[in-house]
CSV table of C-alpha atoms and ligand atoms in Angstrom, one decimal:
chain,number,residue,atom,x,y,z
A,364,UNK,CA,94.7,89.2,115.0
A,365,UNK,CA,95.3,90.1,111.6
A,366,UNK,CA,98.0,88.7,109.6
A,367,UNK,CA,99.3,91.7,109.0
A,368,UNK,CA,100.6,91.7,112.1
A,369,UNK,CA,102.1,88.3,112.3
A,370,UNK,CA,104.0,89.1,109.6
A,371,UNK,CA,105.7,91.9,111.4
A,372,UNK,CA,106.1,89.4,114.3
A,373,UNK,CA,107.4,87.3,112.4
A,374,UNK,CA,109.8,89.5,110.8
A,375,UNK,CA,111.1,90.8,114.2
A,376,UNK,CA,111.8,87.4,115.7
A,377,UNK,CA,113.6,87.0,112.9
A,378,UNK,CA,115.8,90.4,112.7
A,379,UNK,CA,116.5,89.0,116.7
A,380,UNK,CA,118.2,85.8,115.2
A,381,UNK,CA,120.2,87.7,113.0
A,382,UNK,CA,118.5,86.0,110.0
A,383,UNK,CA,118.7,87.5,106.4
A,384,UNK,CA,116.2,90.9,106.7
A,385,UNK,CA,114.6,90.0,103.2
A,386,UNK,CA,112.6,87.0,104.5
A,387,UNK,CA,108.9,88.8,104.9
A,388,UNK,CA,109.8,92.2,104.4
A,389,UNK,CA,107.2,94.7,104.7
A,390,UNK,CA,105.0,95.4,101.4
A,391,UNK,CA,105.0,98.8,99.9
A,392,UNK,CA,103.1,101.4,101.1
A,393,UNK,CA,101.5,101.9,97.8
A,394,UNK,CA,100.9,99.0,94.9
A,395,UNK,CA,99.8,100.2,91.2
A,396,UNK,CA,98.8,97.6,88.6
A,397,UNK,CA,98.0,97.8,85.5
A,398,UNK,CA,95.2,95.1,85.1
A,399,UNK,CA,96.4,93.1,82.0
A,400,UNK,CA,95.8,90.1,79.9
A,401,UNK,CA,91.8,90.0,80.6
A,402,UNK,CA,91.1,89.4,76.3
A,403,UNK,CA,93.9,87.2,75.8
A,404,UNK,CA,93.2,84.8,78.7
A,405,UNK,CA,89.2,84.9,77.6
A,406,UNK,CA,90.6,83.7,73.9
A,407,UNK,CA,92.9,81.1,75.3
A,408,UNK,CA,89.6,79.3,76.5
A,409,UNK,CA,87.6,80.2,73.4
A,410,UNK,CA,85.2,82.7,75.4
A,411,UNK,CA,84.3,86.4,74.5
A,412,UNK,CA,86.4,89.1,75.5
A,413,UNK,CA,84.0,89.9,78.5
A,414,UNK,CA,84.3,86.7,80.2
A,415,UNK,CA,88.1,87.8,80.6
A,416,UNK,CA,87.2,90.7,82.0
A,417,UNK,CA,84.6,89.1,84.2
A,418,UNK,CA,87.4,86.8,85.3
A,419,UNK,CA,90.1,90.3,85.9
A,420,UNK,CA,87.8,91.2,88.4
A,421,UNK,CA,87.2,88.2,90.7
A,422,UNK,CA,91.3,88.8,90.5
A,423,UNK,CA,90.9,92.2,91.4
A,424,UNK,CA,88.9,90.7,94.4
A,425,UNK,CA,91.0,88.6,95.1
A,426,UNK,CA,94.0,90.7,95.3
A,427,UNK,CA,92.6,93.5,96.6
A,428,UNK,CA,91.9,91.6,99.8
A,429,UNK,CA,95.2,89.9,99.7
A,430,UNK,CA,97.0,93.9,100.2
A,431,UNK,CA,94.7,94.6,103.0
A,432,UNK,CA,96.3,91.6,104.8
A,433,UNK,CA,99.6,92.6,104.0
A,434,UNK,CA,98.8,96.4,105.3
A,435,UNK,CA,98.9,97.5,101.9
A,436,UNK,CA,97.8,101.8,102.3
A,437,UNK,CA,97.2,102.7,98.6
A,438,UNK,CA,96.3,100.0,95.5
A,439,UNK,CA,95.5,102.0,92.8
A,440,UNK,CA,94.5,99.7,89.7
A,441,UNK,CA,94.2,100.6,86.2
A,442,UNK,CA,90.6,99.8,85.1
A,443,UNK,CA,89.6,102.0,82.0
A,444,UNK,CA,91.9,103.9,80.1
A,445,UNK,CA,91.0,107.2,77.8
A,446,UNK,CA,91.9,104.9,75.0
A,447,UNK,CA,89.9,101.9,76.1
A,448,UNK,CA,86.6,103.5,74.0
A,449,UNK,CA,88.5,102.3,70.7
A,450,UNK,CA,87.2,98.9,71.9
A,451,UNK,CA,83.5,97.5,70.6
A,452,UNK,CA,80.6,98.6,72.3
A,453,UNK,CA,80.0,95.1,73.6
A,454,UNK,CA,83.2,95.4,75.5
A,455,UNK,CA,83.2,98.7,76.9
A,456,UNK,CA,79.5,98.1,77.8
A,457,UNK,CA,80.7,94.6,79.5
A,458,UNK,CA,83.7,96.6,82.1
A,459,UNK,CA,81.1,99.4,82.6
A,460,UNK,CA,78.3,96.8,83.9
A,461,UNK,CA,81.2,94.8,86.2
A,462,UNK,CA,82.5,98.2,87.4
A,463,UNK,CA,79.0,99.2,88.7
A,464,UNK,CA,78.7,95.7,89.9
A,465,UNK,CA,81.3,96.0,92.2
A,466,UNK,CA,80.9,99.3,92.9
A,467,UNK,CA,76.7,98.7,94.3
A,468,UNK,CA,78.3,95.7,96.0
A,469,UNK,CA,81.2,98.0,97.9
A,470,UNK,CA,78.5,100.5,99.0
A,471,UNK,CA,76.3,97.4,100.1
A,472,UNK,CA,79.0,96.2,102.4
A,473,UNK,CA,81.2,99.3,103.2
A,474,UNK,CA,80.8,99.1,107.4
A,475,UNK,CA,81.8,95.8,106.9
A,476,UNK,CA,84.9,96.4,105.0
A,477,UNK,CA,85.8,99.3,105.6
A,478,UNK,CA,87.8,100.5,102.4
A,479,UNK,CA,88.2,103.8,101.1
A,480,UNK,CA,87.6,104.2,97.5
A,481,UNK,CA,89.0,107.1,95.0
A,482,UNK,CA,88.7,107.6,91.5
A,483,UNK,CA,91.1,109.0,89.2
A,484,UNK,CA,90.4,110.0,85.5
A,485,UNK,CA,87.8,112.1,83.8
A,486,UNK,CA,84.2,110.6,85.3
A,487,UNK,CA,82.1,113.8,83.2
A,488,UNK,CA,81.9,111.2,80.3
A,489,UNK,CA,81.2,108.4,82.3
A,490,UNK,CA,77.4,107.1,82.1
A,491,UNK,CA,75.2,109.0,85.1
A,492,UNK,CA,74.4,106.0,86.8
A,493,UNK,CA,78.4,104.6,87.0
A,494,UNK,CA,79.0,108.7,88.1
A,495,UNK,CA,76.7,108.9,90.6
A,496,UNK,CA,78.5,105.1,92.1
A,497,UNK,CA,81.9,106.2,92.1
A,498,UNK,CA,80.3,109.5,94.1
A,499,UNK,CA,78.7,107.5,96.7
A,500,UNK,CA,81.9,105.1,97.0
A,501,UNK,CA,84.1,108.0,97.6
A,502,UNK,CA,81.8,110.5,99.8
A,503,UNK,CA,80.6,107.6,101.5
A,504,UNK,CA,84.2,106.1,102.6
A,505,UNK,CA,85.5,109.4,103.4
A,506,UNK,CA,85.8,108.7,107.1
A,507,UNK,CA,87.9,105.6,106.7
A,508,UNK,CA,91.1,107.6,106.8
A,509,UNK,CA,93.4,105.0,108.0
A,510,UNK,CA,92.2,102.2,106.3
A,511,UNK,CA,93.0,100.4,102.7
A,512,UNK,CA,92.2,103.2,100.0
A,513,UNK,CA,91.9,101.8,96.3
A,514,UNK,CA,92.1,104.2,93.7
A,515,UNK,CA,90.2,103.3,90.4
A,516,UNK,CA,91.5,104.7,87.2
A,517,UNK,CA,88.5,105.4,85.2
A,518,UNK,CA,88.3,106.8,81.8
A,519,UNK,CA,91.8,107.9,83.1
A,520,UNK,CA,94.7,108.6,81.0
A,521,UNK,CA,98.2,110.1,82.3
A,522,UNK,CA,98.6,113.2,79.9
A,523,UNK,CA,94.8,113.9,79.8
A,524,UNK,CA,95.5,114.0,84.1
A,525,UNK,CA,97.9,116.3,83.3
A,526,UNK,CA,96.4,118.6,81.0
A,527,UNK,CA,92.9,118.9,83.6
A,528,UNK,CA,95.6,120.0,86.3
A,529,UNK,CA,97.3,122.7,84.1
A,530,UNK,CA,93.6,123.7,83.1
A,531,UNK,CA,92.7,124.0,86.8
A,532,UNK,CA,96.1,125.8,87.6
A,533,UNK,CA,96.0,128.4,84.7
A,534,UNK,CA,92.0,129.0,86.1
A,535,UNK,CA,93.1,129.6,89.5
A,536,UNK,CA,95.7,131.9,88.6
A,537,UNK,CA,93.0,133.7,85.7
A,538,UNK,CA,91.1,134.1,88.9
A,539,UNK,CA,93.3,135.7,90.9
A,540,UNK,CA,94.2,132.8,93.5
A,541,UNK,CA,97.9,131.7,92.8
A,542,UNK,CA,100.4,133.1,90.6
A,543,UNK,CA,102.5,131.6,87.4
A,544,UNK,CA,105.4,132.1,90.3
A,545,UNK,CA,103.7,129.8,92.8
A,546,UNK,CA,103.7,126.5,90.5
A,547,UNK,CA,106.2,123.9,92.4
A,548,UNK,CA,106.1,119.8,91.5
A,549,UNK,CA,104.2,120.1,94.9
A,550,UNK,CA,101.7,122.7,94.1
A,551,UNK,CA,101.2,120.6,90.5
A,552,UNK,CA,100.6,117.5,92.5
A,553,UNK,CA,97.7,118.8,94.3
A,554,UNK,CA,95.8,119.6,91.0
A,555,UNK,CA,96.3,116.2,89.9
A,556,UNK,CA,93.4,113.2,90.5
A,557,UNK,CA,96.4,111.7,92.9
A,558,UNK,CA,96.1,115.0,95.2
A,559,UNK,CA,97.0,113.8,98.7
A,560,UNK,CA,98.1,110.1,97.7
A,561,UNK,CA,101.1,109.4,97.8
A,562,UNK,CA,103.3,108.2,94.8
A,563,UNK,CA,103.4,104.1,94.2
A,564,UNK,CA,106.8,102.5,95.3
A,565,UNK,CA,105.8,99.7,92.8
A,566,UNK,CA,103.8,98.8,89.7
A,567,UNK,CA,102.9,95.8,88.7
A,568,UNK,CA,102.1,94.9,84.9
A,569,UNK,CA,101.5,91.1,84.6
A,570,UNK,CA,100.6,90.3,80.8
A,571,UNK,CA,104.1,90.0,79.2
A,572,UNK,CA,103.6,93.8,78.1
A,573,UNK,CA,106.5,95.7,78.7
A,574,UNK,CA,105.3,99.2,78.6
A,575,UNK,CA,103.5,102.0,80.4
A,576,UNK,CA,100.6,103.1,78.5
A,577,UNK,CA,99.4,106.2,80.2
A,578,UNK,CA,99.4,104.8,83.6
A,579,UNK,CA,100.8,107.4,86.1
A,580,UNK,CA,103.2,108.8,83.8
A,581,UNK,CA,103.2,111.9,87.1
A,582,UNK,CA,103.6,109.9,90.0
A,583,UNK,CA,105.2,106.5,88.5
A,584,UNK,CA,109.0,108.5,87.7
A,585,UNK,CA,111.1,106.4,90.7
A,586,UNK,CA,108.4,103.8,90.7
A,587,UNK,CA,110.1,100.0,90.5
A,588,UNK,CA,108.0,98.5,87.8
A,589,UNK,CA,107.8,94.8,87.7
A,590,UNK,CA,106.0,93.4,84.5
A,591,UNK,CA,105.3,89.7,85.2
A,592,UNK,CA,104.0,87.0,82.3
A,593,UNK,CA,101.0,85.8,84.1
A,594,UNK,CA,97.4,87.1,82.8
A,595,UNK,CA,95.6,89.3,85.6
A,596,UNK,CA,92.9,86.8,85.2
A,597,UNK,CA,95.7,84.4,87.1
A,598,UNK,CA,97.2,86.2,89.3
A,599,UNK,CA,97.4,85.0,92.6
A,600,UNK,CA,98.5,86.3,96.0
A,601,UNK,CA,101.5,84.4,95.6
A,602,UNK,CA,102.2,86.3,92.4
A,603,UNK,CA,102.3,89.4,94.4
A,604,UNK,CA,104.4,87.9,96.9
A,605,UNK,CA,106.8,87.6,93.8
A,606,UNK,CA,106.4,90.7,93.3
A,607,UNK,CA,106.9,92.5,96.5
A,608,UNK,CA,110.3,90.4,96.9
A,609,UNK,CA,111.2,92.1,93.2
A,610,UNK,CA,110.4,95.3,94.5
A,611,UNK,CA,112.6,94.5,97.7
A,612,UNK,CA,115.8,93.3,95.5
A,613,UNK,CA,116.0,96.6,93.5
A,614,UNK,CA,118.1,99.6,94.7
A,615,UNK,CA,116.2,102.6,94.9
A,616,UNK,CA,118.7,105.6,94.6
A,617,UNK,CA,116.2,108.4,93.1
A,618,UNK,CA,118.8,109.8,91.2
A,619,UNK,CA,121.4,109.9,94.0
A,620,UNK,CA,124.9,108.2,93.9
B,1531,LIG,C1,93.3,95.1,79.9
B,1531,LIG,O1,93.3,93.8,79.4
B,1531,LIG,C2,92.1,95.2,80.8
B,1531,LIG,C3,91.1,96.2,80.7
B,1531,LIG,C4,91.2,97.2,79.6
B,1531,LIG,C5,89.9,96.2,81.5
B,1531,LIG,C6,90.2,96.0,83.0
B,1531,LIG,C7,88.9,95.7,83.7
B,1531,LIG,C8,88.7,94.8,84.6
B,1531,LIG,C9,89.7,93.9,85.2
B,1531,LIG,C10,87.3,94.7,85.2
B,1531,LIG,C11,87.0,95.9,86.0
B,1531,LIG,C12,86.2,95.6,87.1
B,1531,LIG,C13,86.6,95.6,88.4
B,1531,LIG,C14,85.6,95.3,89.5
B,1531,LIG,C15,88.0,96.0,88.8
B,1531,LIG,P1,93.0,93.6,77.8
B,1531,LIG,O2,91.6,93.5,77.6
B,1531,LIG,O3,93.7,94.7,77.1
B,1531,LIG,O4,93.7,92.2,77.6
B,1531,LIG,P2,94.5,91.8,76.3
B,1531,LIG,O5,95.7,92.7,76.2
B,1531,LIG,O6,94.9,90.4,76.6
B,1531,LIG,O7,93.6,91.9,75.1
């Protein structure tokens, strides 16, 4: 049995005592993080910027896994921004090899795992070889529609989203397809990278950075964002668990009275 599911057992014996309903309460359906702190916590320890990064993905790993148990759908996680090419070559070159990495290692053991991979963000000026992954990632996990999905923001930058979706709309209508008249916040939607996936309940910057930098500026507007202190290179399941009861304390009114 997964734990997943004693977690909902738990949670029902516990809604029969009459026991406070926040103890275990489900996570959200759909978890964004911005993945921060990687060069700080490589400096801390007197290492290259890399070895941070190195360790943000055995935490990506680590947490990744950690949302499957809690029947987490969507984790959609923040791994190269359209900014991030301002950084040295070494660096860039350093999240591009871990990314493919990962990505060779995911294909490797996809019957096993069985987790659905998407990528958001503009992957024309990614190198061929790191294209060509993130193609056989997403064709090739396709089928596992009910399963985990994790969404990789690559070369992916919230307004640039935005502007490739108006570019698509205005070519649809150029063409003939749809007209100026048609365009709804649901029609938009499906021209954005995030088509079909729906928008994250929470986000999650650990770090001590209190902003939003570019990350699902779209689909974040009644996200709860909770920015933690810890470096992603130390956060732990529990830190999520922190998280998620965060999440659960706020009251989400969208707007409403
Ligand atoms: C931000 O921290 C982090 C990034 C720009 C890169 C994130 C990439 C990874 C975690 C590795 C990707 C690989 C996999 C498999 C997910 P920062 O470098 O800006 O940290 P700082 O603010 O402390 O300098």
């Amino acid at each position: 049995m997964r734990p997943q599911c004693l977690v909902l057992e738990k949670k029902e014996v516990l809604f029969l005592a009459n026991v406070d309903k926040t103890v275990n309460p489900p996570a959200p359906n759909h978890i964004a993080i911005i993945m921060d702190g990687n060069g700080r916590w490589a400096k801390k320890r007197g290492l290259p910027r890399t070895a941070g990064h190195s360790a943000g993905a055995e935490a990506f790993r680590r947490i990744a896994n950690y949302c499957r148990t809690l029947g987490v759908r969507y984790l959609t996680v923040y791994a190269f921004s359209t900014e991030n090419w301002k950084r040295s070559e070494e660096e860039v070159g350093g999240i591009m090899r871990l990314l493919g990495a990962y990505l060779r290692e995911a294909i490797r053991d996809m019957e096993k795992n069985h987790v659905r991979f998407r990528f958001f963000g503009d992957l024309t000026q990614l190198d061929p070889h790191l294209q060509k992954l993130c193609w056989e990632a997403q064709n090739q996990s396709s089928a596992y529609e009910h399963e985990v999905q994790v969404n990789f923001c690559l070369n992916y930058g919230g307004r640039d989203e935005i502007l490739r979706a108006a570019r698509k709309f205005a070519a649809d209508v150029a063409a003939g397809k749809c007209s100026e008249a048609d365009l709804s916040e649901s029609v938009f939607s499906n021209y954005l990278d995030s088509a079909g996936v729906p928008d994250p309940e929470l986000v999650i910057r650990p770090s001590g950075e209190q902003r939003t930098s570019n990350f699902l500026p779209w689909q974040s507007v009644y996200s709860e964002y909770v920015f933690m202190d810890v470096l992603w290179p130390d956060f732990k399941p529990a830190d999520l668990d922190k998280a998620i009861e965060e999440y659960h304390r706020r009251n989400r009114r969208f707007g409403g009275a």
